[in-house]
Every structure is written in structure tokens, then in C-alpha cells.
mmCIF file of C-alpha atoms in Angstrom:
data_model
loop_
_atom_site.group_PDB
_atom_site.id
_atom_site.type_symbol
_atom_site.label_atom_id
_atom_site.label_comp_id
_atom_site.label_asym_id
_atom_site.label_seq_id
_atom_site.Cartn_x
_atom_site.Cartn_y
_atom_site.Cartn_z
ATOM 1 C CA UNK A 1 -61.400 -20.220 34.703
ATOM 2 C CA UNK A 2 -61.566 -23.528 36.649
ATOM 3 C CA UNK A 3 -62.076 -26.561 34.514
ATOM 4 C CA UNK A 4 -65.164 -28.509 35.237
ATOM 5 C CA UNK A 5 -64.323 -31.783 36.865
ATOM 6 C CA UNK A 6 -65.039 -35.061 35.138
ATOM 7 C CA UNK A 7 -67.551 -36.627 37.391
ATOM 8 C CA UNK A 8 -66.799 -40.472 37.644
ATOM 9 C CA UNK A 9 -68.506 -43.642 38.795
ATOM 10 C CA UNK A 10 -66.494 -47.039 39.268
ATOM 11 C CA UNK A 11 -67.726 -50.177 38.764
ATOM 12 C CA UNK A 12 -65.749 -53.299 39.470
ATOM 13 C CA UNK A 13 -66.734 -56.461 41.809
ATOM 14 C CA UNK A 14 -63.269 -56.240 43.477
ATOM 15 C CA UNK A 15 -62.635 -53.474 45.942
ATOM 16 C CA UNK A 16 -58.973 -53.635 45.795
ATOM 17 C CA UNK A 17 -59.439 -52.658 41.902
ATOM 18 C CA UNK A 18 -61.667 -49.871 42.727
ATOM 19 C CA UNK A 19 -59.214 -48.883 45.451
ATOM 20 C CA UNK A 20 -56.419 -48.697 43.073
ATOM 21 C CA UNK A 21 -58.158 -46.685 40.424
ATOM 22 C CA UNK A 22 -59.360 -44.346 43.333
ATOM 23 C CA UNK A 23 -55.551 -43.785 44.254
ATOM 24 C CA UNK A 24 -54.253 -43.444 40.826
ATOM 25 C CA UNK A 25 -56.880 -40.482 40.272
ATOM 26 C CA UNK A 26 -56.922 -38.787 43.625
ATOM 27 C CA UNK A 27 -54.212 -36.451 42.598
ATOM 28 C CA UNK A 28 -56.067 -35.307 39.228
ATOM 29 C CA UNK A 29 -57.353 -31.623 39.819
ATOM 30 C CA UNK A 30 -59.826 -32.399 36.878
ATOM 31 C CA UNK A 31 -61.495 -35.858 37.556
ATOM 32 C CA UNK A 32 -63.344 -36.631 40.424
ATOM 33 C CA UNK A 33 -64.708 -40.058 41.655
ATOM 34 C CA UNK A 34 -68.179 -39.594 42.926
ATOM 35 C CA UNK A 35 -69.521 -43.176 43.647
ATOM 36 C CA UNK A 36 -68.733 -46.777 43.234
ATOM 37 C CA UNK A 37 -70.735 -50.082 42.374
ATOM 38 C CA UNK A 38 -69.773 -53.530 43.145
ATOM 39 C CA UNK A 39 -71.775 -55.253 40.516
ATOM 40 C CA UNK A 40 -73.796 -54.550 37.368
ATOM 41 C CA UNK A 41 -77.107 -54.130 38.829
ATOM 42 C CA UNK A 42 -75.772 -51.750 41.276
ATOM 43 C CA UNK A 43 -73.831 -49.942 38.694
ATOM 44 C CA UNK A 44 -77.040 -48.917 36.774
ATOM 45 C CA UNK A 45 -78.890 -47.988 40.180
ATOM 46 C CA UNK A 46 -75.815 -45.634 41.007
ATOM 47 C CA UNK A 47 -75.398 -44.036 37.494
ATOM 48 C CA UNK A 48 -79.261 -43.082 37.413
ATOM 49 C CA UNK A 49 -79.235 -41.520 40.822
ATOM 50 C CA UNK A 50 -75.660 -39.646 40.653
ATOM 51 C CA UNK A 51 -75.804 -38.918 36.815
ATOM 52 C CA UNK A 52 -71.914 -38.864 36.353
ATOM 53 C CA UNK A 53 -69.971 -37.817 33.155
ATOM 54 C CA UNK A 54 -68.226 -41.194 32.812
ATOM 55 C CA UNK A 55 -68.891 -44.684 34.282
ATOM 56 C CA UNK A 56 -65.556 -47.037 34.297
ATOM 57 C CA UNK A 57 -66.754 -50.479 34.367
ATOM 58 C CA UNK A 58 -65.222 -53.664 34.584
ATOM 59 C CA UNK A 59 -66.367 -56.418 31.555
ATOM 60 C CA UNK A 60 -66.786 -59.277 34.292
ATOM 61 C CA UNK A 61 -69.186 -58.584 37.204
ATOM 62 C CA UNK A 62 -71.890 -60.516 38.812
ATOM 63 C CA UNK A 63 -75.503 -59.889 38.015
ATOM 64 C CA UNK A 64 -74.881 -57.936 34.600
ATOM 65 C CA UNK A 65 -71.653 -58.021 33.035
ATOM 66 C CA UNK A 66 -69.993 -54.443 31.944
ATOM 67 C CA UNK A 67 -71.151 -55.040 28.221
ATOM 68 C CA UNK A 68 -74.663 -55.360 29.455
ATOM 69 C CA UNK A 69 -74.487 -52.562 31.629
ATOM 70 C CA UNK A 70 -73.477 -50.187 28.818
ATOM 71 C CA UNK A 71 -76.139 -51.442 26.561
ATOM 72 C CA UNK A 72 -78.886 -50.906 29.086
ATOM 73 C CA UNK A 73 -77.601 -47.142 29.717
ATOM 74 C CA UNK A 74 -77.454 -46.811 25.977
ATOM 75 C CA UNK A 75 -81.014 -48.172 25.900
ATOM 76 C CA UNK A 76 -82.154 -45.789 28.200
ATOM 77 C CA UNK A 77 -80.969 -42.803 26.872
ATOM 78 C CA UNK A 78 -78.651 -41.922 29.475
ATOM 79 C CA UNK A 79 -76.153 -39.129 28.725
ATOM 80 C CA UNK A 80 -72.711 -40.037 29.844
ATOM 81 C CA UNK A 81 -69.439 -41.651 28.551
ATOM 82 C CA UNK A 82 -68.521 -45.427 29.346
ATOM 83 C CA UNK A 83 -65.146 -46.813 29.230
ATOM 84 C CA UNK A 84 -64.887 -50.836 29.538
ATOM 85 C CA UNK A 85 -61.944 -52.376 31.736
ATOM 86 C CA UNK A 86 -60.816 -55.840 30.550
ATOM 87 C CA UNK A 87 -58.079 -58.549 31.249
ATOM 88 C CA UNK A 88 -58.728 -59.622 27.560
ATOM 89 C CA UNK A 89 -57.894 -58.136 24.268
ATOM 90 C CA UNK A 90 -60.214 -60.706 22.704
ATOM 91 C CA UNK A 91 -61.903 -59.513 19.330
ATOM 92 C CA UNK A 92 -65.535 -60.874 20.795
ATOM 93 C CA UNK A 93 -65.148 -58.390 23.547
ATOM 94 C CA UNK A 94 -63.971 -55.629 21.857
ATOM 95 C CA UNK A 95 -66.548 -55.691 19.237
ATOM 96 C CA UNK A 96 -69.398 -56.489 21.574
ATOM 97 C CA UNK A 97 -68.478 -53.227 23.498
ATOM 98 C CA UNK A 98 -68.440 -51.212 20.654
ATOM 99 C CA UNK A 99 -71.766 -52.517 19.221
ATOM 100 C CA UNK A 100 -73.447 -51.857 23.024
ATOM 101 C CA UNK A 101 -72.290 -48.395 22.901
ATOM 102 C CA UNK A 102 -69.167 -48.217 24.594
ATOM 103 C CA UNK A 103 -67.013 -45.228 24.209
ATOM 104 C CA UNK A 104 -63.709 -46.781 25.000
ATOM 105 C CA UNK A 105 -61.947 -50.247 25.764
ATOM 106 C CA UNK A 106 -58.868 -50.548 27.681
ATOM 107 C CA UNK A 107 -57.067 -53.243 29.139
ATOM 108 C CA UNK A 108 -56.355 -53.374 32.829
ATOM 109 C CA UNK A 109 -52.612 -54.040 32.171
ATOM 110 C CA UNK A 110 -52.424 -50.617 30.809
ATOM 111 C CA UNK A 111 -49.974 -47.650 32.179
ATOM 112 C CA UNK A 112 -51.272 -44.973 34.409
ATOM 113 C CA UNK A 113 -50.447 -42.626 31.585
ATOM 114 C CA UNK A 114 -52.526 -44.261 28.896
ATOM 115 C CA UNK A 115 -55.192 -44.758 31.589
ATOM 116 C CA UNK A 116 -55.300 -41.059 32.228
ATOM 117 C CA UNK A 117 -55.117 -40.445 28.353
ATOM 118 C CA UNK A 118 -58.363 -42.517 27.715
ATOM 119 C CA UNK A 119 -60.011 -40.627 30.539
ATOM 120 C CA UNK A 120 -58.988 -37.314 29.224
ATOM 121 C CA UNK A 121 -60.087 -38.094 25.787
ATOM 122 C CA UNK A 122 -63.507 -39.341 26.400
ATOM 123 C CA UNK A 123 -63.723 -36.093 28.594
ATOM 124 C CA UNK A 124 -63.052 -34.188 25.405
ATOM 125 C CA UNK A 125 -66.035 -35.881 23.464
ATOM 126 C CA UNK A 126 -63.880 -38.534 21.707
ATOM 127 C CA UNK A 127 -63.585 -42.243 21.666
ATOM 128 C CA UNK A 128 -60.766 -44.247 22.765
ATOM 129 C CA UNK A 129 -59.417 -47.681 22.199
ATOM 130 C CA UNK A 130 -55.976 -48.849 22.976
ATOM 131 C CA UNK A 131 -53.511 -49.077 20.276
ATOM 132 C CA UNK A 132 -53.229 -52.814 20.102
ATOM 133 C CA UNK A 133 -57.015 -52.980 19.621
ATOM 134 C CA UNK A 134 -57.312 -50.946 16.584
ATOM 135 C CA UNK A 135 -56.510 -53.691 14.241
ATOM 136 C CA UNK A 136 -59.400 -55.631 15.644
ATOM 137 C CA UNK A 137 -61.905 -52.603 14.712
ATOM 138 C CA UNK A 138 -60.274 -51.943 11.537
ATOM 139 C CA UNK A 139 -60.581 -55.498 10.612
ATOM 140 C CA UNK A 140 -64.316 -55.592 11.698
ATOM 141 C CA UNK A 141 -65.144 -52.515 9.659
ATOM 142 C CA UNK A 142 -63.464 -54.138 6.304
ATOM 143 C CA UNK A 143 -65.029 -57.449 6.710
ATOM 144 C CA UNK A 144 -68.328 -56.567 8.256
ATOM 145 C CA UNK A 145 -67.739 -59.442 10.669
ATOM 146 C CA UNK A 146 -70.736 -59.450 13.551
ATOM 147 C CA UNK A 147 -69.106 -59.835 17.057
ATOM 148 C CA UNK A 148 -70.049 -63.409 18.603
ATOM 149 C CA UNK A 149 -71.809 -63.589 21.893
ATOM 150 C CA UNK A 150 -69.706 -63.273 24.829
ATOM 151 C CA UNK A 151 -68.815 -67.048 26.173
ATOM 152 C CA UNK A 152 -68.758 -67.969 29.573
ATOM 153 C CA UNK A 153 -65.584 -69.336 30.866
ATOM 154 C CA UNK A 154 -65.057 -73.049 30.491
ATOM 155 C CA UNK A 155 -65.060 -75.365 33.435
ATOM 156 C CA UNK A 156 -61.275 -75.911 32.975
ATOM 157 C CA UNK A 157 -60.620 -72.496 32.879
ATOM 158 C CA UNK A 158 -62.630 -71.725 35.944
ATOM 159 C CA UNK A 159 -61.153 -74.878 38.045
ATOM 160 C CA UNK A 160 -57.587 -73.878 36.431
ATOM 161 C CA UNK A 161 -56.074 -73.718 40.043
ATOM 162 C CA UNK A 162 -58.573 -75.960 42.009
ATOM 163 C CA UNK A 163 -59.142 -73.538 44.967
ATOM 164 C CA UNK A 164 -60.520 -75.449 47.937
ATOM 165 C CA UNK A 165 -63.861 -74.101 49.610
ATOM 166 C CA UNK A 166 -61.394 -72.615 52.395
ATOM 167 C CA UNK A 167 -59.145 -70.629 49.720
ATOM 168 C CA UNK A 168 -62.094 -69.488 48.025
ATOM 169 C CA UNK A 169 -63.431 -67.529 51.305
ATOM 170 C CA UNK A 170 -59.912 -66.315 52.032
ATOM 171 C CA UNK A 171 -59.882 -64.919 48.355
ATOM 172 C CA UNK A 172 -63.375 -63.461 48.881
ATOM 173 C CA UNK A 173 -62.306 -61.631 52.112
ATOM 174 C CA UNK A 174 -59.013 -60.445 50.731
ATOM 175 C CA UNK A 175 -60.703 -59.040 47.938
ATOM 176 C CA UNK A 176 -63.105 -57.226 50.158
ATOM 177 C CA UNK A 177 -60.011 -55.237 51.459
ATOM 178 C CA UNK A 178 -60.159 -57.004 54.910
ATOM 179 C CA UNK A 179 -56.806 -57.326 57.031
ATOM 180 C CA UNK A 180 -55.469 -60.747 58.332
ATOM 181 C CA UNK A 181 -57.043 -59.928 61.606
ATOM 182 C CA UNK A 182 -60.413 -59.310 60.056
ATOM 183 C CA UNK A 183 -60.234 -62.496 58.067
ATOM 184 C CA UNK A 184 -59.296 -64.376 61.308
ATOM 185 C CA UNK A 185 -62.265 -63.018 63.086
ATOM 186 C CA UNK A 186 -64.589 -63.722 60.208
ATOM 187 C CA UNK A 187 -63.535 -67.107 59.767
ATOM 188 C CA UNK A 188 -62.779 -68.125 63.748
ATOM 189 C CA UNK A 189 -59.381 -68.841 63.106
ATOM 190 C CA UNK A 190 -56.207 -66.901 64.423
ATOM 191 C CA UNK A 191 -54.447 -63.974 62.939
ATOM 192 C CA UNK A 192 -51.451 -66.231 61.927
ATOM 193 C CA UNK A 193 -53.394 -68.953 60.517
ATOM 194 C CA UNK A 194 -54.863 -66.264 58.304
ATOM 195 C CA UNK A 195 -51.750 -64.995 57.223
ATOM 196 C CA UNK A 196 -50.906 -68.367 56.219
ATOM 197 C CA UNK A 197 -53.644 -69.027 54.103
ATOM 198 C CA UNK A 198 -53.170 -65.604 52.299
ATOM 199 C CA UNK A 199 -49.684 -66.514 51.690
ATOM 200 C CA UNK A 200 -50.254 -70.087 50.249
ATOM 201 C CA UNK A 201 -52.967 -68.518 48.231
ATOM 202 C CA UNK A 202 -51.015 -65.845 46.523
ATOM 203 C CA UNK A 203 -48.323 -68.585 46.043
ATOM 204 C CA UNK A 204 -50.819 -70.774 44.389
ATOM 205 C CA UNK A 205 -52.261 -68.282 42.053
ATOM 206 C CA UNK A 206 -48.495 -67.010 41.278
ATOM 207 C CA UNK A 207 -49.148 -63.514 42.213
ATOM 208 C CA UNK A 208 -46.960 -60.826 44.118
ATOM 209 C CA UNK A 209 -49.506 -58.493 45.175
ATOM 210 C CA UNK A 210 -53.125 -57.769 45.840
ATOM 211 C CA UNK A 211 -53.769 -55.879 42.359
ATOM 212 C CA UNK A 212 -52.415 -59.015 40.446
ATOM 213 C CA UNK A 213 -54.674 -61.136 43.025
ATOM 214 C CA UNK A 214 -57.933 -59.219 41.955
ATOM 215 C CA UNK A 215 -56.932 -59.226 38.272
ATOM 216 C CA UNK A 216 -56.121 -62.873 37.973
ATOM 217 C CA UNK A 217 -59.323 -63.637 40.245
ATOM 218 C CA UNK A 218 -61.488 -61.867 37.571
ATOM 219 C CA UNK A 219 -59.494 -63.130 34.753
ATOM 220 C CA UNK A 220 -60.253 -66.805 35.768
ATOM 221 C CA UNK A 221 -63.584 -65.964 37.230
ATOM 222 C CA UNK A 222 -62.411 -67.470 40.518
ATOM 223 C CA UNK A 223 -65.102 -66.170 42.570
#
């Protein structure tokens, strides 16, 4: 008897992150990505329309953040599991996610094996929180400490890399998955100039590949 597939919606404002997750899941026979969303409000619309079994949602997105999306879905009584993805293992984020009703919380730096373990755990009806987050959860139950509201990044963090207007333009286009040729056409510059801008941007942000670039942009709210 064939196992029913876990229908998944991905919500992340970086197309490279979504593409990376889809590539990771494409050879999984029991998991199917049925749709995507690039911001919080779109995530709500897609979930209402597609009725997935699981929403994988980034904690930081335009419009509504991931925790707000999870809270809204719970308030609406929609029947699905929610897995929050984040670069941060901070107590505030973890506890806010749990309070909002998230079924799982996973760090973006997790291995493929742990990511799949989390999905299968949720598929079976259980909750999943990465091992390193367990102490935060246990401490919260022991102390009865209420989670603090999520704080917006401070200006000093947001501006940590002092990106120029052009660099932000390049970053946005790269995160949309555009090639150097397409970036050149969009900005009315040569393909070679676009290549140089991309190289300098990745060097400035100290990243080696597109996935690291997307994660750093999300971590430091560079867009």
C-alpha cells in the first residue's frame, strides 16, 4: 500500500533558500512540495488555498514574520503542521514560536538528515525541536518564564556590512535567482560588470556560495 505523501508549502523570501529545500526534497518519495510563498501574507493565502499538511516557514519575512503566520493559522483553526526555520537559536524566538503554536523549530544550519527527521516526525503527528534547543524549552517550563516579544534588528546590526545602494540592488537580484546576464539587463550594465559586482558582494559578506549569501542576508536583515 502506497504511503500518502506529505504535502508541503515553503515560505521564505529568498528564492535560493526555497530552491535549496526543493532540491533536498525532490528525491523523497513520501514528501511533495505543492506551492511556495515569498512573504508572510502570501504564505497565509497559499495555505488557505492549497490546504497543505505542513508549512515550512522562515522566521523573518516581509509583511508578516514566520511566528505571526503560525499564530494566524492557529487562530483560524486550520489543520496543518508548522515548522519554523531560523538562523537563530535565541530563547525569545524559540519560545515565541512554541507560544504561537509551532509544531517544530529548526535551525537553517541543520544537516539534511536532521531536516528530514524533523519532517517525518511532524508527519507522524509529533513535535520536533532540535536537540540544542531542548534546554531552552525545559528551562522555560521549569521557571515559568514568559517569552519576550521579538525585537527588530538594531541599526548597528542591519548596517554591519555598510552595503551601497548598488550592492543592495545586486543582492536583491541575486536572491531572486537571476543570472549575471539578467542582472546586467535589469541594471543596464554589462554582464562582466554584473559578475564583478556579484564577486565583490560575496567577498564583502564573507560567503562562499549562494546559500550562504541568502542565509546571511536573512540573518542581518540586509534587504
